[in-house]
PDB file as gemmi writes it, atoms N, CA and C in Angstrom:
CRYST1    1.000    1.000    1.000  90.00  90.00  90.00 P 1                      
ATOM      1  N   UNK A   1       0.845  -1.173   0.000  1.00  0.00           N  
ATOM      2  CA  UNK A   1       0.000   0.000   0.000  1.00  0.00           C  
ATOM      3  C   UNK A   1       0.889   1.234   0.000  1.00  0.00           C  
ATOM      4  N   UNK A   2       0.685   2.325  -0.565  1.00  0.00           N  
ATOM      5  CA  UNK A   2       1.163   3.216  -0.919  1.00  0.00           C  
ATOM      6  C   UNK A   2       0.833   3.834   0.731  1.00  0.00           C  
ATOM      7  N   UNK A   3       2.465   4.657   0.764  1.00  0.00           N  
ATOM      8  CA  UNK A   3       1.767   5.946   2.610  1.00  0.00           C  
ATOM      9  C   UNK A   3       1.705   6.923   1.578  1.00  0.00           C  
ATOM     10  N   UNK A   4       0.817   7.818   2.157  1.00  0.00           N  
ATOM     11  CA  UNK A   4      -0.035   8.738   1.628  1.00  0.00           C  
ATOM     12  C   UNK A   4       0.267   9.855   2.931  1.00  0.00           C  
ATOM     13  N   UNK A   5       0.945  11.146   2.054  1.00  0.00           N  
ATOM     14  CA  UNK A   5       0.718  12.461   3.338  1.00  0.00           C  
ATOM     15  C   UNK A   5      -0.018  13.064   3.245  1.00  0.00           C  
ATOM     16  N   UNK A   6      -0.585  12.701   4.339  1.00  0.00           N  
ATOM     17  CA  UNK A   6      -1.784  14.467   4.559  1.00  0.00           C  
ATOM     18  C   UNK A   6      -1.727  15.771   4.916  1.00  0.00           C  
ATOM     19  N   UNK A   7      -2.082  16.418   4.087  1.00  0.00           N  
ATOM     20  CA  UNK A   7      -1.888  17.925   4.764  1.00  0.00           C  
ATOM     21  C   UNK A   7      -2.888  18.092   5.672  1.00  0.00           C  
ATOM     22  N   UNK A   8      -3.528  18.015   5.796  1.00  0.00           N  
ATOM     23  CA  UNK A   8      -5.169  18.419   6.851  1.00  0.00           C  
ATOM     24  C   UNK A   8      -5.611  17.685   7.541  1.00  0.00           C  
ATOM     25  N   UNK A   9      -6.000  17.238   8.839  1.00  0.00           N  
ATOM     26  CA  UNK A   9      -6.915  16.972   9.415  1.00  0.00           C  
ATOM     27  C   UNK A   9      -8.494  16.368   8.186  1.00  0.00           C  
ATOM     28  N   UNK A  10      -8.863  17.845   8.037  1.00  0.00           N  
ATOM     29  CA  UNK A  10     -10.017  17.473   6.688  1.00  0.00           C  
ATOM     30  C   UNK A  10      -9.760  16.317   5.545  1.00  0.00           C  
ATOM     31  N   UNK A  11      -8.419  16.286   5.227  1.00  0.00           N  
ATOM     32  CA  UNK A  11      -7.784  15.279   4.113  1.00  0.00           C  
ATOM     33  C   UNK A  11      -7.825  13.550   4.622  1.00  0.00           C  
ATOM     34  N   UNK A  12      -7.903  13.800   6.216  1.00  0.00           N  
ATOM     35  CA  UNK A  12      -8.097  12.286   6.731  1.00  0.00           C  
ATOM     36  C   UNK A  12      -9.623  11.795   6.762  1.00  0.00           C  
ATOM     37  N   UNK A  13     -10.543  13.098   7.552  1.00  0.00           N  
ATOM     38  CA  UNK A  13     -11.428  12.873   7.209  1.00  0.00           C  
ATOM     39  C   UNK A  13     -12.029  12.154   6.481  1.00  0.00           C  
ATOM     40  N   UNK A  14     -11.788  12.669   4.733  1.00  0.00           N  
ATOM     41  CA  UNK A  14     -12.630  12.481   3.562  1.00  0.00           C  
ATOM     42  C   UNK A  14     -12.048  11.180   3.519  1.00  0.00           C  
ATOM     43  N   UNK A  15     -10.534  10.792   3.722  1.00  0.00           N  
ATOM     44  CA  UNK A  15     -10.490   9.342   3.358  1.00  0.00           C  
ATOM     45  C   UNK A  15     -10.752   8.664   4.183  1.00  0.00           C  
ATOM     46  N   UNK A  16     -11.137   8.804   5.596  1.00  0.00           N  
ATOM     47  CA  UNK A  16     -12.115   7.753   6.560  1.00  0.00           C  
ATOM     48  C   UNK A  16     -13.046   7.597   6.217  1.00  0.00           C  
ATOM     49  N   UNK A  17     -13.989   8.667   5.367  1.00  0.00           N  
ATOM     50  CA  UNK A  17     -15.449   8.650   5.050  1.00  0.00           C  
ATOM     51  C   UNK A  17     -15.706   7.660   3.635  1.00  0.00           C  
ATOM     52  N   UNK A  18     -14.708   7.955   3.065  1.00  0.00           N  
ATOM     53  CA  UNK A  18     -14.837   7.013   1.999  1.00  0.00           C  
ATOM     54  C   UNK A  18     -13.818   5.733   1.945  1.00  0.00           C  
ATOM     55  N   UNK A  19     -13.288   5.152   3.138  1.00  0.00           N  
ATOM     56  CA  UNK A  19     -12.863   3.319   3.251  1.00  0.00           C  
ATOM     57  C   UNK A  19     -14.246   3.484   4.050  1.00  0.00           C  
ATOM     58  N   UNK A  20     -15.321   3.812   4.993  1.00  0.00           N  
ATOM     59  CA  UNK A  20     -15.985   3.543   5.501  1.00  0.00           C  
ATOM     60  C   UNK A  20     -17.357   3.586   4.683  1.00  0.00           C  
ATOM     61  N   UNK A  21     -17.591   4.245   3.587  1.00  0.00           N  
ATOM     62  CA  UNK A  21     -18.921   3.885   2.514  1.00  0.00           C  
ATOM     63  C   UNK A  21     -18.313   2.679   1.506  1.00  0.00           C  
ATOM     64  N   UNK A  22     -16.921   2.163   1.835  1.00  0.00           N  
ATOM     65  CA  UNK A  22     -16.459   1.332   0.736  1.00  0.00           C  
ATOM     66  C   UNK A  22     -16.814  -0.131   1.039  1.00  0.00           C  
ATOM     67  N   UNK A  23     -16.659   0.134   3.074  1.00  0.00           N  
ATOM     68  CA  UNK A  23     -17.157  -0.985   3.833  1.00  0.00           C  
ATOM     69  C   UNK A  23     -18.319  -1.368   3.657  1.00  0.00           C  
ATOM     70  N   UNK A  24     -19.026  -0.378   3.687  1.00  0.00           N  
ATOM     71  CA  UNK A  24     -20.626  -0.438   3.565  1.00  0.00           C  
ATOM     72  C   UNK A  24     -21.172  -1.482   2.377  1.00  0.00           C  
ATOM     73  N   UNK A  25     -20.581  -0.516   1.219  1.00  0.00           N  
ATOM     74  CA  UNK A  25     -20.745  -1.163  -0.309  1.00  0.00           C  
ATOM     75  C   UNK A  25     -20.816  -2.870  -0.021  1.00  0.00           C  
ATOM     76  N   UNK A  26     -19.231  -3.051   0.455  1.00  0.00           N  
ATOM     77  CA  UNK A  26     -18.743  -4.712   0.014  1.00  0.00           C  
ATOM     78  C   UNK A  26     -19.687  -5.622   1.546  1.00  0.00           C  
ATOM     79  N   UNK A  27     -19.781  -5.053   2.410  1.00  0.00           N  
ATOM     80  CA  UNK A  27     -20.680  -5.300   3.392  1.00  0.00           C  
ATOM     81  C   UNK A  27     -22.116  -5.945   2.724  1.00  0.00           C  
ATOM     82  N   UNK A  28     -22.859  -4.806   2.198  1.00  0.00           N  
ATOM     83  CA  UNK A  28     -24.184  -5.439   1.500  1.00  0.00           C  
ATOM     84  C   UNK A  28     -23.832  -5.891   0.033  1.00  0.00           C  
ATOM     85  N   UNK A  29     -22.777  -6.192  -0.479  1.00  0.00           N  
ATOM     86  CA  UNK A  29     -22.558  -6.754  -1.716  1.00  0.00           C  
ATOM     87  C   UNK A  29     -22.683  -8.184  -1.245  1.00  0.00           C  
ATOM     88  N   UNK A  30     -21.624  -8.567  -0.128  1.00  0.00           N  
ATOM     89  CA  UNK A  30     -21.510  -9.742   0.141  1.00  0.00           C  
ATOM     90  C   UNK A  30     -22.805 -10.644   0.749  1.00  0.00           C  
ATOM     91  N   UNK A  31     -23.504  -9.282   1.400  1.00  0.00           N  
ATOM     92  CA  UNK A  31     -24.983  -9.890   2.489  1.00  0.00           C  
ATOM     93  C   UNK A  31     -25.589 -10.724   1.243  1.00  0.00           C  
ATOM     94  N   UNK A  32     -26.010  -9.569  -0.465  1.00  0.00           N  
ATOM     95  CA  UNK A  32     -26.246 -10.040  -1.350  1.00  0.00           C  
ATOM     96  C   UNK A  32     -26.230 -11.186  -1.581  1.00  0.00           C  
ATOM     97  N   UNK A  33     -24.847 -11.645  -2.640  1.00  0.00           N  
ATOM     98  CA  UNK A  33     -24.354 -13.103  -2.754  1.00  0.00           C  
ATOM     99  C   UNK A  33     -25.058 -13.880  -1.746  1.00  0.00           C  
ATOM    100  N   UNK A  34     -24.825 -13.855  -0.308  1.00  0.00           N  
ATOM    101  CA  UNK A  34     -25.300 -14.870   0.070  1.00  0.00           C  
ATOM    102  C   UNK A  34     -26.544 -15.627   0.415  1.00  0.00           C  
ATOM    103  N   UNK A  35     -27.475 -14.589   0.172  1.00  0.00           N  
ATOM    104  CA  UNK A  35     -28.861 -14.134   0.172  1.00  0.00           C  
ATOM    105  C   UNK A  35     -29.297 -15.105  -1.086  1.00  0.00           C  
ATOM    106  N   UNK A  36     -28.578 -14.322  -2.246  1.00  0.00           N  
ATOM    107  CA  UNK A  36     -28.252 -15.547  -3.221  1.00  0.00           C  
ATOM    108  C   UNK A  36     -28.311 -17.132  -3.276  1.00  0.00           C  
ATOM    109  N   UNK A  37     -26.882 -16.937  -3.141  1.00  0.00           N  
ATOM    110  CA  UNK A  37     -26.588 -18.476  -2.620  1.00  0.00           C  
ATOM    111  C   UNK A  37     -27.520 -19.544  -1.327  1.00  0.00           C  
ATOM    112  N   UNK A  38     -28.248 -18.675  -0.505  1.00  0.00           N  
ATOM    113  CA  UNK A  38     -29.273 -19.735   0.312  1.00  0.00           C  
ATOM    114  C   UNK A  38     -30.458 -19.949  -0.655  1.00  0.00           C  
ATOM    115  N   UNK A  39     -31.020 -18.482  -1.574  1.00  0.00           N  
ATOM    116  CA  UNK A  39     -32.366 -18.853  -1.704  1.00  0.00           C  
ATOM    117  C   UNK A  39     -31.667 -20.096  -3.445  1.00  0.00           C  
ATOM    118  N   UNK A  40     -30.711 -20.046  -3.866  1.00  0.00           N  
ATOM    119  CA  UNK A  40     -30.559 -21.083  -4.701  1.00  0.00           C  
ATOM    120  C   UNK A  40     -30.298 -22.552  -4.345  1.00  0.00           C  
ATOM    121  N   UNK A  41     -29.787 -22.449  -2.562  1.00  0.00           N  
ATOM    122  CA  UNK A  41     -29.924 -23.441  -1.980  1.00  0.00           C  
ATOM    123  C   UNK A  41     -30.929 -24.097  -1.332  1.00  0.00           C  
ATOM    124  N   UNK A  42     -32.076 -23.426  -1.396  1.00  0.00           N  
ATOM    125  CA  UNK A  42     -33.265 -23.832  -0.594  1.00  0.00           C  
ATOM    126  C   UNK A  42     -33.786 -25.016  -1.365  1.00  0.00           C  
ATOM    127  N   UNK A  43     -34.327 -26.125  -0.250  1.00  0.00           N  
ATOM    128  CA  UNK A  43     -35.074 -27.591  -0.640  1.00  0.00           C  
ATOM    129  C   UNK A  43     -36.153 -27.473  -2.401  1.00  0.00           C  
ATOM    130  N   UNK A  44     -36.460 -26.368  -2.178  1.00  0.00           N  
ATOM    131  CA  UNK A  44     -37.507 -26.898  -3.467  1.00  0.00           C  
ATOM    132  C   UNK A  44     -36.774 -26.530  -4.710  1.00  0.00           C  
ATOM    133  N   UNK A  45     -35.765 -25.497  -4.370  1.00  0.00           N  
ATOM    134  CA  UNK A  45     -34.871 -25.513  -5.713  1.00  0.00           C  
ATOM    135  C   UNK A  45     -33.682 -26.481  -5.865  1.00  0.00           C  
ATOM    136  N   UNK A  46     -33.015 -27.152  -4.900  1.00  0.00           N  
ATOM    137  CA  UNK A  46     -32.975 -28.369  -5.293  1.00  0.00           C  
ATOM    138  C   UNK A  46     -33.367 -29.355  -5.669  1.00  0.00           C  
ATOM    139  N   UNK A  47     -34.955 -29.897  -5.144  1.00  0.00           N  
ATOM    140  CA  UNK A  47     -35.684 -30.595  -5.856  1.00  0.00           C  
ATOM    141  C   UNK A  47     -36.309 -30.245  -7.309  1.00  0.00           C  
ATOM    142  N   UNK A  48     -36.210 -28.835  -7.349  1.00  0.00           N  
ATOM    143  CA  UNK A  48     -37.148 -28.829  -9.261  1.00  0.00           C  
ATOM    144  C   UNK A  48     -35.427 -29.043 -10.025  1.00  0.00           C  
ATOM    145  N   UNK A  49     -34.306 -28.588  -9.328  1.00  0.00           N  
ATOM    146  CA  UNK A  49     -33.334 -29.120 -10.317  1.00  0.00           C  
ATOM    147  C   UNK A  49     -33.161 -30.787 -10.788  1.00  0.00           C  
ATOM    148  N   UNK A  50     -33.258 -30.970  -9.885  1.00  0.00           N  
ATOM    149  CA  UNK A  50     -33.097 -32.702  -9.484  1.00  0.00           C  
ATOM    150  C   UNK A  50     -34.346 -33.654 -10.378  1.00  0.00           C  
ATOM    151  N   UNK A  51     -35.470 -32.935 -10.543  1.00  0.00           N  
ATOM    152  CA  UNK A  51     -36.457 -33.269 -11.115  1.00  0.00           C  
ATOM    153  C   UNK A  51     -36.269 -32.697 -12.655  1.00  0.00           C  
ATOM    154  N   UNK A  52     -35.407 -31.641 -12.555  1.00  0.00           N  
ATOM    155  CA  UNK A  52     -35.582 -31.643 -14.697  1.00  0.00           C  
ATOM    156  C   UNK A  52     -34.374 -32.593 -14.711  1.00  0.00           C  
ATOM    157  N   UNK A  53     -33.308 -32.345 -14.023  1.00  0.00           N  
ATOM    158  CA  UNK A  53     -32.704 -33.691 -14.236  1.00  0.00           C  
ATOM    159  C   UNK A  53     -32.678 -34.607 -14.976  1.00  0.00           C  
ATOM    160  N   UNK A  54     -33.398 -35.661 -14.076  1.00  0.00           N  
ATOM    161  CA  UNK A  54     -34.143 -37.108 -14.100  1.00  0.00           C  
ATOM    162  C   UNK A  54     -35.179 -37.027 -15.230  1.00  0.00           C  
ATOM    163  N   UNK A  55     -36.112 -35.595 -15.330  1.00  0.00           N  
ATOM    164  CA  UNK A  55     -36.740 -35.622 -16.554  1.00  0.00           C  
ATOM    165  C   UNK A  55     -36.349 -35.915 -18.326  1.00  0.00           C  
ATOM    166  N   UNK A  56     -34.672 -35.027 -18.014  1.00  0.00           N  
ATOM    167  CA  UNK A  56     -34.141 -34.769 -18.451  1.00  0.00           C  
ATOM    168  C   UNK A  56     -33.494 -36.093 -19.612  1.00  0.00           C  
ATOM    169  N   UNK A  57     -32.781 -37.010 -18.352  1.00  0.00           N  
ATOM    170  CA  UNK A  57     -32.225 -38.120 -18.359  1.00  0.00           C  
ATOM    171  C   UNK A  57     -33.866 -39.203 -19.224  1.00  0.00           C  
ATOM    172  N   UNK A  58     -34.679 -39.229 -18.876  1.00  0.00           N  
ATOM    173  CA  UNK A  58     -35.760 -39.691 -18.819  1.00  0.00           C  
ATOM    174  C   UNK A  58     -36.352 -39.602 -20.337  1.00  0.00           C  
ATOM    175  N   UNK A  59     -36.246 -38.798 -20.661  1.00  0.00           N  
ATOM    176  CA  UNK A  59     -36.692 -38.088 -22.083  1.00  0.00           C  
ATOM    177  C   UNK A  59     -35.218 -38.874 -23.374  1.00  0.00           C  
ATOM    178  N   UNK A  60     -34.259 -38.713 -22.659  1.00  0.00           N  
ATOM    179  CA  UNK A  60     -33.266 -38.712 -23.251  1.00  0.00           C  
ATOM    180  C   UNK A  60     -33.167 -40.565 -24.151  1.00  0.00           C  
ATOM    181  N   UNK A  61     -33.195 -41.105 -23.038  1.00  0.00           N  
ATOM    182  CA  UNK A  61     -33.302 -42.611 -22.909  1.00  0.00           C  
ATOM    183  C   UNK A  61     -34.513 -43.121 -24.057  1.00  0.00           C  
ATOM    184  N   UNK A  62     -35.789 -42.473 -23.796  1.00  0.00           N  
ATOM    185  CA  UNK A  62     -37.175 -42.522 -24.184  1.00  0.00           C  
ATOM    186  C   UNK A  62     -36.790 -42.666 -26.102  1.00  0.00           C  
ATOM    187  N   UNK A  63     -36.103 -41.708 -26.468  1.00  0.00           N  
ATOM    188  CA  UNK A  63     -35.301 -41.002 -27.239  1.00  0.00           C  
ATOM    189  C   UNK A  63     -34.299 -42.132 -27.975  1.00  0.00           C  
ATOM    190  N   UNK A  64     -33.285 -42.860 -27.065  1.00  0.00           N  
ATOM    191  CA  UNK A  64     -32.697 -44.111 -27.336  1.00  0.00           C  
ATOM    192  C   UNK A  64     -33.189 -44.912 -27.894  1.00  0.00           C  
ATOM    193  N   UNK A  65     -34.846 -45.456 -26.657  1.00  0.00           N  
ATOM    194  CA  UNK A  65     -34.624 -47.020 -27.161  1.00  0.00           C  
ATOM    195  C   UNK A  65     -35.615 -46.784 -28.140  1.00  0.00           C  
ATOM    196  N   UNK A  66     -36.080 -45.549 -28.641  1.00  0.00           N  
ATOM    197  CA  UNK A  66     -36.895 -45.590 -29.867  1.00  0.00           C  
ATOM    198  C   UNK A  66     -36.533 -46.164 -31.102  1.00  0.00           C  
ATOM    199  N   UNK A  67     -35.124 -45.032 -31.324  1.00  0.00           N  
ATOM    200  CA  UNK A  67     -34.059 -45.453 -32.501  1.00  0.00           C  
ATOM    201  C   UNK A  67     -33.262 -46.299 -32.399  1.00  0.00           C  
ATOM    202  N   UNK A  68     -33.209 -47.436 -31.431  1.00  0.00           N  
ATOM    203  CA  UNK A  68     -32.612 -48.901 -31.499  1.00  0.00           C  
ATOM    204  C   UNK A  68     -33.330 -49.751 -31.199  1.00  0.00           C  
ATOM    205  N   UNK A  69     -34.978 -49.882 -31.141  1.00  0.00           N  
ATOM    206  CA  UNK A  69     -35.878 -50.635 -31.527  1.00  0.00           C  
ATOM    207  C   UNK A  69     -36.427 -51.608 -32.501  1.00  0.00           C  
TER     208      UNK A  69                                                      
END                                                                             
């Protein structure tokens, strides 16, 4: 990290005020993501994945033993 001189009192200020709205930012960026990441983890969105899946797989096969019939 670069030292940085200040002339002012005021000059520390402004850069406390802004690492402290920077905190803020990455603070609710991260709350975000994870907010994210539970509601993509929640039971029924694992189960409708799990279910196109298997649909998926299901269709696929269906598909097989047609054309080697």
């Amino acid at each position: 990290m670069a030292k940085h001189i200040y002339s002012s009192f005021e000059e520390i200020d402004l850069q406390l005020e802004i690492l402290k709205t920077e905190a803020q930012l990455e603070k609710a960026r991260v709350t975000q993501q994870y907010n994210e990441a539970r509601q993509q983890m929640s039971f029924f969105s694992i189960l409708g994945s799990a279910t196109s899946f298997l649909a998926k797989k299901a269709v696929i096969a269906k598909i097989i033993s047609k054309i080697f019939k």
